[in-house]
Coordinates of C-alpha atoms and ligand atoms in Angstrom, one line a residue:
M1 CA 109.2 67.1 191.0
K2 CA 108.3 69.3 193.9
I3 CA 104.9 70.5 195.4
I4 CA 105.0 73.8 197.2
Y5 CA 102.6 75.0 200.0
S6 CA 102.4 77.5 202.8
E7 CA 100.4 77.1 206.0
K8 CA 99.7 80.9 206.0
E9 CA 97.4 80.5 202.9
K10 CA 94.6 79.4 205.2
L11 CA 94.5 82.7 207.1
H12 CA 92.1 84.4 204.6
R13 CA 88.7 82.8 205.2
P14 CA 85.7 84.9 204.3
E15 CA 82.4 83.5 205.4
H16 CA 80.2 84.8 202.6
E17 CA 80.1 85.9 199.0
W18 CA 77.5 87.9 197.2
S19 CA 76.4 85.9 194.1
Y20 CA 73.8 87.2 191.8
G21 CA 72.0 89.1 194.6
K22 CA 72.2 86.3 197.2
L23 CA 74.5 86.0 200.2
L24 CA 76.0 82.5 200.0
P25 CA 78.7 80.6 201.9
Y26 CA 82.1 81.5 200.5
A27 CA 82.9 78.8 197.9
E28 CA 86.7 79.3 197.9
K29 CA 87.3 77.4 201.1
N30 CA 90.5 78.1 203.0
T31 CA 91.4 74.4 203.1
R32 CA 91.6 73.9 199.3
A33 CA 95.4 73.8 199.0
E34 CA 95.7 71.8 202.2
I35 CA 93.3 69.1 201.0
I36 CA 95.6 68.4 198.0
K37 CA 98.7 68.5 200.2
K38 CA 97.1 66.0 202.7
G39 CA 96.4 63.7 199.7
I40 CA 100.1 63.7 198.8
I41 CA 101.0 62.8 202.4
K42 CA 98.4 60.0 202.4
D43 CA 99.9 58.6 199.2
G44 CA 103.3 58.4 200.7
M45 CA 104.8 61.2 198.6
K46 CA 105.7 63.5 201.6
N47 CA 109.3 63.8 200.2
I48 CA 108.1 65.9 197.3
L49 CA 106.5 68.5 199.5
M50 CA 108.3 71.8 200.2
E51 CA 107.3 74.8 202.2
A52 CA 107.5 78.2 200.4
N53 CA 110.3 80.7 200.9
E54 CA 109.4 84.4 201.5
Y55 CA 110.1 86.9 198.8
P56 CA 110.3 90.7 199.1
L57 CA 107.2 92.7 197.9
D58 CA 109.2 94.0 195.0
Y59 CA 108.5 90.7 193.2
L60 CA 104.8 91.4 193.4
K61 CA 105.2 95.1 192.5
A62 CA 107.1 94.2 189.3
V63 CA 103.8 93.2 187.7
I64 CA 101.1 94.6 190.1
N65 CA 100.3 98.2 190.8
P66 CA 102.4 99.0 193.9
E67 CA 99.5 101.1 195.3
M68 CA 97.1 98.2 195.1
V69 CA 99.6 95.9 196.9
D70 CA 100.0 98.6 199.6
F71 CA 96.2 99.0 199.8
V72 CA 95.7 95.3 200.6
K73 CA 98.6 95.4 203.1
S74 CA 97.1 98.4 204.8
C75 CA 94.0 96.3 205.6
E76 CA 96.2 94.5 208.1
E77 CA 95.4 97.4 210.4
L78 CA 91.7 96.5 210.5
E79 CA 90.1 95.3 213.8
P80 CA 89.9 91.5 214.2
K81 CA 86.2 91.2 213.4
E82 CA 86.1 94.0 210.9
S83 CA 85.6 93.0 207.2
V84 CA 83.9 94.4 204.2
F85 CA 82.6 93.6 200.8
P86 CA 83.6 96.2 198.2
H87 CA 80.2 97.6 197.0
V88 CA 80.8 101.0 195.3
F89 CA 82.8 101.0 192.2
P90 CA 84.4 103.7 190.0
Y91 CA 82.1 104.2 187.1
R92 CA 83.1 104.2 183.4
D93 CA 84.0 107.9 183.1
F94 CA 84.9 108.5 186.7
T95 CA 86.7 111.8 187.1
P96 CA 90.3 111.8 186.0
E97 CA 91.0 114.1 188.9
F98 CA 90.2 111.3 191.3
T99 CA 93.4 111.3 193.3
E100 CA 92.4 110.4 196.8
H101 CA 94.2 107.2 197.6
P102 CA 91.7 104.5 199.0
R103 CA 94.3 103.2 201.5
I104 CA 92.7 101.8 204.6
N105 CA 89.4 103.3 203.5
L106 CA 87.4 100.1 203.0
K107 CA 84.4 102.1 201.8
K108 CA 86.5 102.7 198.7
A109 CA 87.7 99.1 198.4
G110 CA 85.8 99.0 195.1
Y111 CA 88.5 101.3 193.7
Y112 CA 90.6 98.2 193.1
C113 CA 88.1 95.3 193.6
F114 CA 85.8 94.7 190.6
D115 CA 83.2 92.5 192.1
V116 CA 81.2 91.9 195.3
G117 CA 82.5 88.3 195.7
I118 CA 85.4 88.9 198.1
E119 CA 85.3 89.8 201.8
I120 CA 88.5 91.5 202.9
D121 CA 89.8 91.5 206.4
K122 CA 93.1 91.9 208.4
D123 CA 94.4 88.4 207.4
T124 CA 93.7 88.8 203.7
F125 CA 97.1 90.2 202.9
E126 CA 99.2 87.7 204.7
A127 CA 97.4 84.8 203.0
A128 CA 97.5 86.4 199.5
K129 CA 101.2 87.2 199.9
A130 CA 101.9 83.6 201.0
S131 CA 100.0 82.3 197.9
T132 CA 102.3 84.4 195.7
D133 CA 105.3 83.2 197.6
V134 CA 104.2 79.6 196.9
A135 CA 104.2 80.4 193.1
L136 CA 107.5 82.3 193.3
T137 CA 109.2 79.4 195.2
G138 CA 108.1 77.1 192.3
A139 CA 109.5 79.5 189.7
G140 CA 112.8 79.8 191.6
L141 CA 113.3 76.0 191.5
I142 CA 112.9 76.1 187.7
I143 CA 115.1 79.2 187.2
N144 CA 117.8 77.6 189.3
K145 CA 117.5 74.4 187.3
Q146 CA 116.8 72.4 190.4
E147 CA 113.4 71.1 189.1
K148 CA 111.7 70.6 185.8
I149 CA 108.2 70.1 187.1
V150 CA 106.7 72.0 190.0
F151 CA 103.1 72.3 191.3
S152 CA 102.5 75.4 193.5
L153 CA 99.5 74.9 195.7
C154 CA 98.4 78.5 195.6
R155 CA 95.4 79.7 197.5
P156 CA 93.7 82.2 197.3
P157 CA 93.8 81.9 193.6
G158 CA 95.1 84.6 191.3
H159 CA 94.1 84.7 187.7
H160 CA 91.3 87.2 188.0
A161 CA 93.7 89.7 189.6
G162 CA 95.3 92.2 187.2
Y163 CA 97.7 95.1 187.3
S164 CA 95.3 97.4 189.1
F165 CA 92.3 95.3 190.0
F166 CA 91.3 92.2 192.0
G167 CA 88.2 90.0 192.3
G168 CA 86.8 86.6 191.7
Y169 CA 88.3 85.2 194.9
C170 CA 91.7 86.4 193.7
I171 CA 93.9 89.1 195.4
F172 CA 97.3 88.9 193.7
N173 CA 98.0 87.1 190.4
N174 CA 100.3 84.3 191.5
A175 CA 100.8 82.8 188.0
A176 CA 101.7 86.2 186.6
V177 CA 104.2 87.1 189.3
A178 CA 105.9 83.8 188.8
A179 CA 105.7 84.0 184.9
H180 CA 107.3 87.4 185.1
Q181 CA 110.3 86.0 187.0
L182 CA 110.6 83.1 184.6
S183 CA 110.5 85.4 181.6
M184 CA 113.2 87.7 183.1
H185 CA 115.6 84.9 184.2
Y186 CA 114.8 81.9 182.1
G187 CA 113.3 82.8 178.7
P188 CA 109.9 83.4 176.9
V189 CA 107.0 81.9 178.9
A190 CA 103.6 80.5 177.8
I191 CA 100.8 80.5 180.3
L192 CA 98.1 77.8 179.7
D193 CA 95.0 78.6 181.7
V194 CA 92.7 75.7 182.1
D195 CA 90.5 77.0 184.9
F196 CA 86.8 77.1 184.0
H197 CA 86.9 80.9 184.0
H198 CA 88.7 83.3 181.8
G199 CA 91.8 84.7 183.6
N200 CA 91.0 88.4 183.0
G201 CA 93.8 89.4 185.3
T202 CA 96.5 87.4 183.6
Q203 CA 95.4 88.6 180.2
D204 CA 95.5 92.2 181.6
I205 CA 99.1 91.9 182.9
F206 CA 100.6 90.5 179.8
Y207 CA 98.3 92.0 177.1
E208 CA 101.1 94.2 175.7
Q209 CA 104.0 91.9 176.5
P210 CA 105.7 90.0 173.6
N211 CA 107.6 87.6 175.9
V212 CA 104.7 86.0 177.7
L213 CA 102.0 84.1 175.7
Y214 CA 98.6 83.7 177.4
V215 CA 96.3 80.9 176.2
S216 CA 93.1 80.3 177.9
L217 CA 90.3 77.7 177.5
H218 CA 87.1 78.7 179.4
G219 CA 83.4 78.9 179.6
D220 CA 82.1 81.4 177.1
P221 CA 82.1 84.9 178.8
S222 CA 78.9 85.8 177.1
Q223 CA 77.4 83.4 179.6
F224 CA 79.9 83.0 182.4
Y225 CA 82.0 85.0 184.8
P226 CA 84.0 87.3 184.3
F227 CA 81.6 88.3 181.5
F228 CA 83.5 91.3 180.2
S229 CA 86.6 89.6 178.8
G230 CA 87.7 86.3 177.4
F231 CA 86.3 86.6 173.9
D232 CA 88.3 85.3 170.9
D233 CA 88.9 88.7 169.3
E234 CA 91.1 89.7 172.3
K235 CA 94.5 89.0 170.8
G236 CA 96.9 91.3 172.6
E237 CA 98.1 94.8 171.7
K238 CA 101.2 96.8 170.7
L239 CA 104.3 94.6 171.1
G240 CA 102.0 91.9 172.6
R241 CA 99.8 91.6 169.5
G242 CA 99.2 87.9 168.8
T243 CA 100.4 86.8 172.2
N244 CA 96.9 86.4 173.7
I245 CA 94.7 83.5 172.7
N246 CA 91.2 83.0 174.1
I247 CA 89.3 79.8 173.4
P248 CA 85.7 80.3 174.8
L249 CA 83.8 77.0 175.0
P250 CA 80.2 76.2 175.4
S251 CA 78.5 75.0 178.6
G252 CA 78.4 71.3 179.3
I253 CA 81.3 70.0 177.3
G254 CA 83.1 66.8 178.4
D255 CA 86.6 65.3 178.1
Y256 CA 86.3 64.6 174.3
E257 CA 85.5 68.2 173.2
Y258 CA 87.9 69.7 175.8
R259 CA 90.8 67.4 174.6
E260 CA 90.4 68.6 171.0
N261 CA 90.6 72.2 172.1
L262 CA 93.4 71.6 174.5
K263 CA 95.5 70.0 171.8
Y264 CA 94.8 73.1 169.6
A265 CA 96.0 75.3 172.5
V266 CA 99.2 73.3 172.9
K267 CA 99.9 73.5 169.2
Q268 CA 99.7 77.3 169.4
I269 CA 102.0 77.3 172.4
K270 CA 104.6 75.2 170.6
K271 CA 104.7 77.8 167.7
F272 CA 105.7 80.4 170.3
H273 CA 108.7 78.4 171.3
P274 CA 108.5 79.1 175.0
Q275 CA 111.3 78.1 177.4
A276 CA 108.9 77.4 180.3
L277 CA 105.2 76.7 180.7
V278 CA 103.0 78.0 183.5
I279 CA 99.7 76.1 183.9
S280 CA 96.9 77.9 185.7
I281 CA 95.1 74.7 186.8
G282 CA 91.5 75.0 187.9
F283 CA 89.5 72.0 189.0
D284 CA 86.2 74.0 188.5
T285 CA 86.0 72.3 185.1
F286 CA 85.0 69.1 187.0
E287 CA 81.6 67.5 186.3
K288 CA 80.5 68.0 189.9
D289 CA 81.8 71.5 190.4
P290 CA 79.2 73.7 192.0
I291 CA 80.3 76.8 190.0
G292 CA 81.9 75.6 186.7
E293 CA 79.7 74.2 183.9
F294 CA 81.9 71.7 182.1
K295 CA 81.8 68.0 182.6
L296 CA 85.4 66.8 182.9
T297 CA 86.2 63.6 184.7
T298 CA 88.8 62.9 187.4
A299 CA 90.9 60.8 185.0
F300 CA 91.0 63.7 182.6
Y301 CA 93.2 65.9 184.9
K302 CA 96.1 63.4 184.3
E303 CA 95.6 63.9 180.6
I304 CA 95.7 67.6 180.9
A305 CA 99.2 67.3 182.4
L306 CA 100.3 64.8 179.8
I307 CA 99.0 66.9 176.9
A308 CA 100.6 70.1 178.3
G309 CA 103.8 68.1 178.7
E310 CA 104.0 67.8 174.9
V311 CA 105.3 71.4 174.9
G312 CA 108.5 69.8 176.1
V313 CA 109.7 72.5 178.5
P314 CA 109.8 72.9 182.3
I315 CA 106.4 73.3 183.9
L316 CA 105.2 75.4 186.8
A317 CA 101.6 74.5 187.6
V318 CA 99.7 77.0 189.8
L319 CA 96.4 76.2 191.5
E320 CA 93.5 78.4 190.6
G321 CA 89.9 77.4 191.2
G322 CA 88.0 74.2 192.0
Y323 CA 85.1 74.2 194.5
D324 CA 83.9 70.6 194.7
I325 CA 85.7 70.0 198.0
A326 CA 84.7 66.3 198.2
D327 CA 86.5 65.5 195.0
L328 CA 89.3 68.0 195.0
Q329 CA 91.9 65.6 196.5
K330 CA 91.4 62.9 193.9
N331 CA 91.3 65.4 191.0
G332 CA 94.5 67.0 192.3
K333 CA 96.1 63.5 192.6
S334 CA 95.1 62.7 189.0
F335 CA 96.8 65.9 187.8
I336 CA 99.9 65.2 189.9
M337 CA 100.1 61.7 188.5
G338 CA 100.2 63.2 185.0
L339 CA 102.9 65.7 186.1
K340 CA 105.0 62.8 187.6
E341 CA 105.0 61.0 184.3
L342 CA 106.6 64.0 182.6
E343 CA 109.7 63.9 184.8
Ligands
SP5_1 C1 89.4 81.6 190.6 C2 88.0 81.3 190.2 O1 87.6 80.3 189.8 N1 87.1 82.3 190.5 C3 85.8 82.2 190.1 C4 85.0 83.4 190.6 C5 83.6 83.2 190.2 N2 82.7 84.0 191.0 C6 81.3 84.0 190.7 C7 80.7 82.8 191.0 C8 79.2 82.8 191.2 C9 78.7 81.5 191.4 N3 77.7 81.5 192.4 C10 77.6 80.2 193.2 C11 76.6 79.4 192.6 C12 76.3 78.2 193.6 N4 75.5 77.3 193.0
ZN2 ZN1 87.5 79.5 188.0

């Protein structure tokens, strides 16, 4: 087993987010991945840590709109203190003649960003790219058959970022970039998304793809972010029909109800016969999380790993959300202990 990280992930550190009309401290703290990494060192498991390799941008551009990747990269040219919240968005029937590229025009950042929750600055790209490299390094170890279980400590997270959009603290979809490589070089892939929120970006990227199954358990989008997707009638389209499974769950559920639904998800994944499993692991399902509204316990994260392990294929776990900083290290450790048992 290996755990992958990159020091560069910390570079993106917005101060604020707009949340339902209020300016709040940014919940997606830049130390999130590092906190889990420090726990591993503290527990004497330094030997399983590995720093990420760097990959060419082509790996991102295989599943992400190259113009969006270039837009985020162009923000590196901003002044040190300059940052912006996207705040004007293309509306539903925006003119099809819209051709002006929003590159380096942050007034038009809303062309790609779908919410007001992310502050973009000159360091955003480097950190987001590093986060994707952390996922790709993990996928590489599985593809080269060096490891069967890998946990990529990605940050910023990725599952709300799609082909041509980003938002929800996510810039590039780390899990999707990695799953694409696995599906090209290893075999059919299933993505199990256990973050509190629906991974609208991951769903978008693979919605018409038959070789990647997306299965997500999340807070019911009729109540919770991202509101506009994650309903159970979204099943995939064209060649990807049947390869998208959403399991919206009510507010307040605990380990017992979650376990039943997770077992159902794993049963569906087995029927797909994947060769590899990507887990989008969010700890915002935790009982004390300030954003998520489930009531999972620390001990349950070990069970998540063990239940997912029943698929019986190599696992790449990719960090998504989880905002209770005080308990993130022990929740991460619980999950890692489950992964270790699968080796
Ligand atoms: C990766 C991920 O978990 N993204 C989640 C994005 C959710 N953004 C909206 C959150 C609004 C919650 N506002 C904070 C409430 C503090 N009590
Ligand atoms: Zn989340």
